[in-house]
Amino acid sequence: MMALIFMVCLLLVVFVAISLSSRIVCERMSVVGTFRSLGLSSGFTTKLLLLETAGYGLIGAIIGSLFYGLVRKSIFSSIFSVSVSGVTIQMDYGHLNPVMLVLVLVLAMLIMCACPLKEIVKTSKMAIRDIIFDNKDTAYKYNKKTLVFGIAVAVVAGVTFMFKNHVMAQFVCFPSILIATAMLFPWLLKALAGLLSKCFERMNKPIAKLAANEVRSRKSTIGSSVLCVTISMLAIVIFIFVSTTSSIYDLDTYNCDVVATINYREKPEQFAYVDDISGVTDTEFIYKSYEKIKFDNESKDINIFGLNEGGYKYLSGIKDCPAHLEKNEFVMDKSLAKKLGLKVSDTVEVVFGEDDFMPITKSLTLVGYINSYDYDSTSNSVVIAKDLFIDIYHDYPGLLLVQGKDEKIIADTLRKYSFNALESVETLQETKAYWVNKGKGMKTILLAIIILGVSLSMIGMISNQLIGFEGRKRECAVLASVAMSRGCISKMLMLENIFATAISLIAAFPLALFSFIPFRRILEDLSGAFKVIYDVPAYVIFLIILLLVFGLVVLFPIKELKKMNIASRLKYE
């Protein structure tokens, strides 16, 4: 799971880096042209640009690493603080690995150098005059090569999407969808903005029509839109995952009052005194083990349970269990059976304790499916007859579930008199509090990633808008002098940004839902079944928040417009 989150974070950084570094190169065009006119070679100017972008990556990585080193313990302690039975558990965060720090610095420089490589190579082949005046060209040039490449990547995404049971194909599919979106979105934006322009022409809204035309023709606006749609897709994917994590950590595992984990090689007879504890009304032993088990030719790490006669009373995390199993029968989670390619009535050779000195092989028939998601989100669970479990693992239960009137007194009594027989004793409320707290930690990290990604994209969009506005000052000055007031120009800029952002977010929503499918498949392969919760009202609110946040970007060029001296600008041009 951490590898998948790292991939998402890396994609966030790469898309923002591409936008920022490309704008840096565009801003340096006049300087590069001046150097070239003085006799410096294209190779030398290329090295200068690469060194500059590498320097940005190195400085940013150093600052980020120092900040991480200073705050990691305090942040993680506040996120993952766990208190069980009144005792706070301190987490060991380990030490910072110097080799990893060096790799981070090198990776940051490589990303910053690789992202603007296309623009740098393009510059090396341009004439000196074109380089010097390239920053005056603010029109976006639709490249057919980019269209063909985007279609090719989309085909790759579609082909790999079909191989839903192959995790590596999904690892290719997920970023391919994002890359194809970045390549093809300008063409979609062009078509939709064209429709808006025609609609506003019929409605006799000239300013809105002009804004719509600018959306599909301005380099800075289209660059910001591509950044907006890709970052929004990633943010929505993470947001769906955040809303889903509640199902991972808020599980209906037990319906008793006290849960006690039994140490290995303790027999049920040693806990006969539990029924005599004041307040105890009922008890249940759960026979369970966790180990690698081989089904025919495929091995899996499995939660193996021995079924109590009549089914489980207080183990609510294993649902749809039969009341009885013969010694040659077993049931397993449906998602696990799907992975193994098994169906009801199949007979398989099951090797218990595959890694043990003397593994035990049994021929068992699958007679049904269970739902074990609430016990273990991986859903890798198998239930066999209790007699068979005892034959294989001996009469050593794994859990003692207690029902009673005062769970705190019962738990304290068990802790006091169990000595070393019980590994842990917790009330149901303490168990739930632990998992809720753990879930909050994961949610906090994921929400921080969303905030970081949106913040980075805002920086990139602000940079695009400001640099793009520098090239549009001549146009704005001419419009202000002959046709439009500053207020009308500000309105045009505002509508242009709203149209571009709205189209980006509207397109991002279905694309994010589609890209979440391979994301979910990867999670299911890494951690078993994954129960997705689609909270559509929350997603709509999230999109509105993104619209407001990204909409604020236009305030920066509007501020520059208000400060601009029209006469001085016209004289300068």
Coordinates of C-alpha atoms in Angstrom, one line a residue, residues 81-535:
S81 CA -0.5 8.1 19.5
V82 CA -2.2 5.0 20.8
S83 CA -3.5 4.4 24.3
V84 CA -4.6 1.0 25.4
S85 CA -5.8 0.2 28.9
G86 CA -4.6 3.6 30.0
V87 CA -1.0 3.0 28.7
T88 CA 0.3 5.1 25.8
I89 CA 2.3 3.1 23.3
Q90 CA 5.4 4.9 22.0
M91 CA 6.1 4.2 18.3
D92 CA 9.7 3.6 17.1
Y93 CA 10.2 5.6 13.9
G94 CA 13.7 4.4 13.4
H95 CA 16.6 6.5 12.1
L96 CA 16.9 8.5 8.9
N97 CA 18.8 6.5 6.3
P98 CA 21.7 8.6 4.8
V99 CA 21.6 6.5 1.6
M100 CA 17.8 7.2 1.3
L101 CA 18.5 10.9 1.7
V102 CA 21.1 10.9 -1.0
L103 CA 18.6 9.0 -3.3
V104 CA 15.9 11.6 -2.6
L105 CA 18.3 14.5 -3.5
V106 CA 19.4 12.7 -6.7
L107 CA 15.8 11.8 -7.7
A108 CA 14.7 15.5 -7.1
M109 CA 17.4 16.8 -9.4
L110 CA 16.6 14.1 -12.1
I111 CA 12.9 14.9 -12.0
M112 CA 13.5 18.7 -12.3
C113 CA 16.0 18.1 -15.2
A114 CA 13.8 15.5 -17.0
C115 CA 10.5 17.5 -16.9
P116 CA 11.6 20.5 -19.1
L117 CA 13.8 18.4 -21.4
K118 CA 11.4 18.7 -24.3
E119 CA 11.4 22.5 -24.1
I120 CA 15.2 22.6 -23.7
V121 CA 15.8 20.4 -26.7
K122 CA 13.3 22.5 -28.7
T123 CA 15.2 25.6 -27.8
S124 CA 18.6 24.2 -28.9
K125 CA 17.2 23.9 -32.5
M126 CA 15.6 27.3 -32.7
A127 CA 17.0 30.4 -34.4
I128 CA 18.4 33.1 -32.1
R129 CA 15.7 35.7 -33.1
D130 CA 12.9 33.2 -32.4
I131 CA 14.4 32.4 -29.0
I132 CA 14.6 36.0 -28.0
F133 CA 11.0 36.8 -28.9
D134 CA 9.5 33.4 -28.1
N135 CA 8.2 34.8 -24.7
K136 CA 6.0 37.2 -26.7
D137 CA 4.1 34.3 -28.3
T138 CA 1.3 33.4 -25.8
A139 CA -0.8 31.3 -28.2
Y140 CA -1.0 27.6 -27.6
K141 CA 0.2 25.5 -30.5
Y142 CA -1.7 22.2 -30.9
N143 CA 0.8 19.6 -31.9
K144 CA -0.3 16.5 -33.8
K145 CA 2.6 14.5 -32.5
T146 CA 1.3 15.1 -29.0
L147 CA -2.1 14.0 -30.0
V148 CA -0.8 10.8 -31.6
F149 CA 1.3 10.1 -28.5
G150 CA -1.6 10.8 -26.2
I151 CA -3.8 8.4 -28.2
A152 CA -1.1 5.7 -28.1
V153 CA -0.8 6.1 -24.3
A154 CA -4.6 5.9 -24.0
V155 CA -4.5 2.6 -26.0
V156 CA -1.9 1.3 -23.6
A157 CA -4.2 2.3 -20.7
G158 CA -7.1 0.6 -22.3
V159 CA -5.3 -2.6 -23.1
T160 CA -3.7 -2.9 -19.6
F161 CA -7.1 -2.1 -18.1
M162 CA -8.5 -5.3 -19.6
F163 CA -5.9 -7.4 -17.7
K164 CA -7.7 -6.9 -14.4
N165 CA -6.1 -9.9 -12.6
H166 CA -2.5 -8.8 -13.4
V167 CA -1.2 -6.3 -10.9
M168 CA 1.7 -5.1 -13.0
A169 CA -0.7 -4.3 -15.8
Q170 CA -2.7 -2.1 -13.4
F171 CA 0.5 -0.4 -12.2
V172 CA 1.0 0.5 -15.9
C173 CA -2.7 1.4 -16.4
F174 CA -3.0 3.9 -13.6
P175 CA -0.3 6.3 -14.6
S176 CA -1.1 5.8 -18.3
I177 CA -4.6 7.2 -17.7
L178 CA -3.1 10.3 -16.1
I179 CA -0.5 10.8 -18.9
A180 CA -3.0 10.3 -21.6
T181 CA -5.3 12.8 -20.0
A182 CA -2.5 15.4 -19.8
M183 CA -1.7 14.8 -23.5
L184 CA -5.3 14.8 -24.8
F185 CA -7.0 17.3 -22.5
P186 CA -6.0 20.4 -24.5
W187 CA -8.0 19.0 -27.5
L188 CA -11.0 18.4 -25.3
L189 CA -10.7 21.9 -23.8
K190 CA -10.5 23.3 -27.3
A191 CA -13.8 21.6 -28.3
L192 CA -15.7 22.5 -25.2
A193 CA -14.5 26.1 -25.1
G194 CA -15.5 26.3 -28.8
L195 CA -19.1 25.2 -27.9
L196 CA -19.2 27.8 -25.1
S197 CA -18.0 30.5 -27.5
K198 CA -20.8 29.7 -29.9
C199 CA -23.4 29.7 -27.0
F200 CA -22.3 33.1 -25.7
E201 CA -22.3 34.5 -29.3
R202 CA -26.0 33.5 -29.6
M203 CA -26.7 34.9 -26.2
N204 CA -25.0 38.2 -27.2
K205 CA -22.4 38.0 -24.4
P206 CA -19.2 39.4 -26.0
I207 CA -17.0 39.4 -22.9
A208 CA -17.9 35.8 -22.1
K209 CA -17.4 34.8 -25.7
L210 CA -13.9 36.4 -25.7
A211 CA -13.1 34.6 -22.5
A212 CA -14.1 31.2 -24.0
N213 CA -12.0 31.9 -27.0
E214 CA -9.0 32.7 -24.8
V215 CA -9.5 29.4 -22.9
R216 CA -8.7 27.4 -26.0
S217 CA -5.9 29.6 -27.4
R218 CA -3.8 30.8 -24.4
K219 CA -0.7 28.8 -23.6
S220 CA -0.8 29.8 -19.9
T221 CA -4.5 29.0 -19.5
I222 CA -4.2 25.6 -21.2
G223 CA -1.1 24.8 -19.2
S224 CA -2.9 25.6 -16.0
S225 CA -5.9 23.6 -17.1
V226 CA -3.8 20.5 -17.8
L227 CA -2.2 20.9 -14.3
C228 CA -5.7 21.4 -12.8
V229 CA -7.2 18.3 -14.3
T230 CA -4.3 15.9 -13.5
I231 CA -3.9 17.2 -10.0
S232 CA -7.7 17.1 -9.4
M233 CA -7.8 13.5 -10.7
L234 CA -5.1 12.4 -8.2
A235 CA -6.7 14.4 -5.4
I236 CA -10.2 12.8 -6.1
V237 CA -8.6 9.3 -6.2
I238 CA -6.9 9.9 -2.8
F239 CA -10.1 11.5 -1.5
I240 CA -12.1 8.4 -2.4
F241 CA -9.4 6.3 -0.7
V242 CA -9.7 8.5 2.4
S243 CA -13.4 8.1 2.6
T244 CA -13.0 4.3 2.1
T245 CA -10.4 3.9 4.9
S246 CA -13.1 4.3 7.4
S247 CA -14.4 0.8 6.3
I248 CA -10.9 -0.6 6.9
Y249 CA -10.5 0.6 10.5
D250 CA -14.2 0.7 11.6
L251 CA -14.9 -3.0 11.5
D252 CA -17.6 -5.0 13.1
T253 CA -15.2 -7.7 14.3
Y254 CA -16.6 -8.8 17.7
N255 CA -20.0 -8.5 19.5
C256 CA -18.8 -9.4 23.0
D257 CA -17.5 -7.2 25.8
V258 CA -13.9 -8.4 26.4
V259 CA -11.4 -9.7 23.8
A260 CA -8.4 -11.7 25.2
T261 CA -5.6 -12.9 23.0
I262 CA -4.2 -16.3 24.3
N263 CA -0.5 -17.0 24.4
Y264 CA 0.7 -20.0 22.3
R265 CA 0.3 -23.5 23.8
E266 CA -2.4 -22.6 26.4
K267 CA -5.3 -25.1 26.6
P268 CA -8.9 -24.2 27.3
E269 CA -8.9 -25.9 30.7
Q270 CA -6.5 -23.3 32.0
F271 CA -9.2 -20.7 31.7
A272 CA -12.0 -22.6 33.6
Y273 CA -11.9 -19.8 36.3
V274 CA -13.1 -17.2 33.8
D275 CA -16.8 -18.4 34.1
D276 CA -16.6 -17.8 37.9
I277 CA -15.5 -14.1 37.6
S278 CA -18.2 -11.8 38.8
G279 CA -20.2 -10.4 36.0
V280 CA -19.2 -13.0 33.3
T281 CA -22.3 -14.4 31.6
D282 CA -20.8 -16.4 28.7
T283 CA -17.4 -17.2 27.0
E284 CA -16.3 -18.5 23.7
F285 CA -13.0 -19.8 22.5
I286 CA -11.9 -19.0 18.9
Y287 CA -9.4 -21.5 17.3
K288 CA -7.3 -19.5 14.9
S289 CA -3.9 -19.4 13.4
Y290 CA -2.1 -17.3 10.8
E291 CA 0.4 -18.9 8.5
K292 CA 1.3 -19.7 4.9
I293 CA -0.9 -22.4 3.4
K294 CA -0.6 -24.0 0.0
F295 CA -3.7 -24.6 -2.2
D296 CA -2.7 -27.0 -4.9
N297 CA 0.3 -25.0 -6.4
E298 CA -0.3 -21.6 -5.0
S299 CA 0.7 -20.4 -1.5
K300 CA -1.0 -17.6 0.5
D301 CA -0.7 -16.1 4.0
I302 CA -4.0 -17.2 5.5
N303 CA -6.1 -16.6 8.7
I304 CA -7.2 -20.2 9.4
F305 CA -10.1 -20.8 11.8
G306 CA -11.6 -23.9 13.4
L307 CA -15.4 -23.7 13.3
N308 CA -17.2 -24.1 16.7
E309 CA -20.2 -26.4 16.5
G310 CA -23.3 -24.3 15.7
G311 CA -21.2 -21.5 14.4
Y312 CA -19.7 -18.5 16.1
K313 CA -21.5 -16.5 18.8
Y314 CA -19.3 -13.5 19.3
L315 CA -17.0 -13.5 16.3
S316 CA -19.1 -11.3 14.1
G317 CA -16.2 -10.5 11.7
I318 CA -16.7 -13.9 10.0
K319 CA -20.0 -13.8 8.2
D320 CA -22.0 -16.4 6.3
C321 CA -20.3 -19.3 8.2
P322 CA -22.2 -22.6 8.2
A323 CA -23.3 -24.2 11.5
H324 CA -21.3 -27.4 10.8
L325 CA -18.3 -28.6 8.7
E326 CA -17.1 -32.1 8.1
K327 CA -13.4 -32.8 8.5
N328 CA -12.9 -33.0 4.7
E329 CA -14.8 -29.7 4.1
F330 CA -13.8 -26.1 4.3
V331 CA -15.1 -22.6 3.4
M332 CA -13.1 -19.5 2.4
D333 CA -13.7 -15.9 1.6
K334 CA -15.2 -15.4 -1.8
S335 CA -12.5 -12.9 -2.8
L336 CA -9.7 -15.3 -1.9
A337 CA -11.4 -18.1 -3.8
K338 CA -11.6 -15.8 -6.8
K339 CA -7.8 -15.2 -6.6
L340 CA -7.1 -18.9 -6.3
G341 CA -9.5 -19.7 -9.1
L342 CA -11.6 -22.0 -6.9
K343 CA -15.4 -22.5 -6.8
V344 CA -17.8 -24.4 -4.7
S345 CA -17.5 -28.3 -4.9
D346 CA -13.8 -28.1 -6.0
T347 CA -11.5 -30.5 -4.2
V348 CA -8.0 -29.3 -3.5
E349 CA -4.8 -30.5 -1.9
V350 CA -4.2 -28.1 1.1
V351 CA -0.8 -28.0 2.7
F352 CA -0.9 -26.7 6.3
G353 CA 2.3 -25.3 7.7
E354 CA 4.1 -25.3 4.4
D355 CA 7.2 -23.7 6.0
D356 CA 7.2 -26.0 9.0
F357 CA 9.5 -29.0 9.5
M358 CA 6.6 -31.4 9.0
P359 CA 3.8 -29.9 6.8
I360 CA 0.4 -31.6 6.9
T361 CA -1.4 -32.2 3.6
K362 CA -5.2 -32.7 3.5
S363 CA -7.6 -33.2 0.6
L364 CA -10.5 -30.8 1.3
T365 CA -13.7 -29.8 -0.6
L366 CA -14.8 -26.2 -0.8
V367 CA -18.5 -26.2 0.2
G368 CA -19.2 -22.5 0.5
Y369 CA -18.1 -18.9 0.8
I370 CA -17.7 -16.6 3.8
N371 CA -17.3 -12.8 4.1
S372 CA -14.3 -12.1 6.4
Y373 CA -13.7 -8.5 5.5
D374 CA -14.9 -7.2 8.9
Y375 CA -12.3 -9.4 10.6
D376 CA -9.4 -8.8 8.3
S377 CA -9.6 -6.3 5.4
T378 CA -7.3 -8.6 3.3
S379 CA -10.1 -11.2 3.4
N380 CA -7.6 -14.0 3.2
S381 CA -9.5 -16.3 5.6
V382 CA -10.4 -20.0 5.6
V383 CA -12.6 -21.9 8.0
I384 CA -12.2 -25.6 8.6
A385 CA -13.9 -28.0 11.1
K386 CA -12.8 -27.6 14.7
D387 CA -11.8 -31.2 15.0
L388 CA -9.5 -30.9 12.0
F389 CA -8.0 -27.7 13.3
I390 CA -7.2 -29.5 16.6
D391 CA -5.7 -32.4 14.7
I392 CA -3.3 -30.1 12.9
Y393 CA -2.6 -27.3 15.4
H394 CA -3.6 -29.2 18.7
D395 CA -6.0 -27.9 21.3
Y396 CA -4.6 -24.4 21.5
P397 CA -7.3 -21.7 21.0
G398 CA -6.1 -18.2 19.9
L399 CA -8.8 -15.9 21.4
L400 CA -11.1 -15.9 24.4
L401 CA -14.2 -13.8 23.9
V402 CA -16.1 -12.9 27.1
Q403 CA -19.6 -11.5 27.5
G404 CA -20.5 -9.8 30.8
K405 CA -22.1 -7.0 32.7
D406 CA -19.1 -4.8 33.7
E407 CA -16.4 -5.2 31.0
K408 CA -13.8 -3.0 32.7
I409 CA -13.9 -5.1 35.9
I410 CA -13.8 -8.3 33.9
A411 CA -10.8 -7.1 31.9
D412 CA -8.9 -6.0 35.0
T413 CA -9.5 -9.3 36.7
L414 CA -8.3 -11.2 33.7
R415 CA -5.1 -9.1 33.5
K416 CA -4.5 -9.7 37.2
Y417 CA -5.0 -13.4 37.4
S418 CA -4.0 -14.7 33.9
F419 CA -0.3 -14.3 34.6
N420 CA 1.4 -15.1 31.2
A421 CA -1.5 -17.1 29.8
L422 CA -3.0 -14.1 28.0
E423 CA -1.0 -12.0 25.7
S424 CA -3.4 -9.1 25.9
V425 CA -6.8 -8.2 27.3
E426 CA -8.9 -5.4 26.0
T427 CA -12.5 -4.3 26.3
L428 CA -14.4 -4.0 23.0
Q429 CA -14.4 -0.2 23.4
E430 CA -10.6 -0.2 23.8
T431 CA -10.1 -2.4 20.7
K432 CA -12.4 -0.1 18.6
A433 CA -10.6 3.0 19.9
Y434 CA -7.3 1.6 18.9
W435 CA -8.4 1.0 15.3
V436 CA -10.2 4.3 15.0
N437 CA -7.1 6.1 16.2
K438 CA -5.0 4.1 13.7
G439 CA -7.5 5.0 10.9
K440 CA -7.3 8.7 11.9
G441 CA -3.5 8.6 11.4
M442 CA -3.8 7.2 7.9
K443 CA -6.5 9.7 7.0
T444 CA -4.4 12.6 8.3
I445 CA -1.5 11.5 6.1
L446 CA -3.7 11.1 3.0
L447 CA -5.4 14.5 3.6
A448 CA -2.0 16.1 4.0
I449 CA -1.0 14.6 0.6
I450 CA -4.2 16.1 -0.9
I451 CA -3.5 19.6 0.6
L452 CA 0.1 19.4 -0.5
G453 CA -0.9 18.4 -4.0
V454 CA -3.5 21.2 -4.3
S455 CA -1.1 23.7 -2.9
L456 CA 1.6 22.7 -5.3
S457 CA -0.8 22.9 -8.2
M458 CA -1.9 26.4 -7.1
I459 CA 1.7 27.5 -7.1
G460 CA 2.1 26.1 -10.6
M461 CA -1.1 27.7 -11.8
I462 CA -0.2 31.1 -10.3
S463 CA 3.2 30.9 -12.0
N464 CA 1.5 30.0 -15.3
Q465 CA -0.9 32.9 -14.9
L466 CA 1.7 35.5 -14.0
I467 CA 4.2 34.5 -16.6
G468 CA 1.4 34.2 -19.2
F469 CA 0.1 37.7 -18.2
E470 CA 3.5 39.2 -18.9
G471 CA 3.0 38.2 -22.6
R472 CA -0.6 39.5 -22.6
K473 CA 0.2 43.0 -21.2
R474 CA 0.4 44.4 -24.7
E475 CA -3.0 42.9 -25.6
C476 CA -4.6 44.1 -22.4
A477 CA -3.1 47.6 -22.8
V478 CA -4.5 47.8 -26.4
L479 CA -7.9 46.6 -25.2
A480 CA -8.0 49.1 -22.4
S481 CA -7.0 52.0 -24.6
V482 CA -9.6 51.4 -27.4
A483 CA -12.4 49.0 -26.4
M484 CA -12.6 47.8 -22.8
S485 CA -12.4 49.2 -19.3
R486 CA -10.1 47.6 -16.8
G487 CA -13.2 46.2 -15.1
C488 CA -14.3 44.4 -18.3
I489 CA -10.8 43.0 -18.8
S490 CA -10.8 41.8 -15.2
K491 CA -14.2 40.2 -15.9
M492 CA -12.8 38.5 -19.0
L493 CA -9.8 37.1 -17.1
M494 CA -12.1 35.9 -14.3
L495 CA -14.5 34.2 -16.7
E496 CA -11.5 32.7 -18.6
N497 CA -10.2 31.1 -15.4
I498 CA -13.6 30.0 -14.2
F499 CA -14.4 28.3 -17.6
A500 CA -11.0 26.6 -17.7
T501 CA -11.2 25.4 -14.1
A502 CA -14.8 24.3 -14.3
I503 CA -14.2 22.3 -17.5
S504 CA -11.1 20.7 -15.9
L505 CA -12.9 19.7 -12.7
I506 CA -16.0 18.4 -14.6
A507 CA -13.7 16.3 -16.8
A508 CA -11.5 15.2 -13.8
F509 CA -14.5 13.7 -11.9
P510 CA -15.4 10.8 -14.3
L511 CA -11.8 10.3 -15.2
A512 CA -10.9 10.0 -11.6
L513 CA -13.6 7.4 -11.0
F514 CA -12.3 5.5 -14.0
S515 CA -8.6 5.7 -12.8
F516 CA -9.7 4.6 -9.4
I517 CA -10.6 1.1 -10.8
P518 CA -6.9 0.1 -11.5
F519 CA -6.0 1.8 -8.2
R520 CA -8.5 -0.4 -6.4
R521 CA -7.3 -3.5 -8.2
I522 CA -3.7 -2.8 -7.1
L523 CA -4.9 -2.4 -3.5
E524 CA -6.9 -5.6 -3.7
D525 CA -3.9 -7.5 -4.9
L526 CA -1.7 -6.0 -2.2
S527 CA -4.1 -6.3 0.7
G528 CA -7.0 -8.4 -0.3
A529 CA -10.7 -7.3 -0.6
F530 CA -11.2 -3.6 -0.7
K531 CA -14.7 -2.2 0.1
V532 CA -15.1 1.0 -1.8
I533 CA -17.5 3.7 -0.3
Y534 CA -18.7 6.2 -2.9
D535 CA -19.8 9.3 -1.1

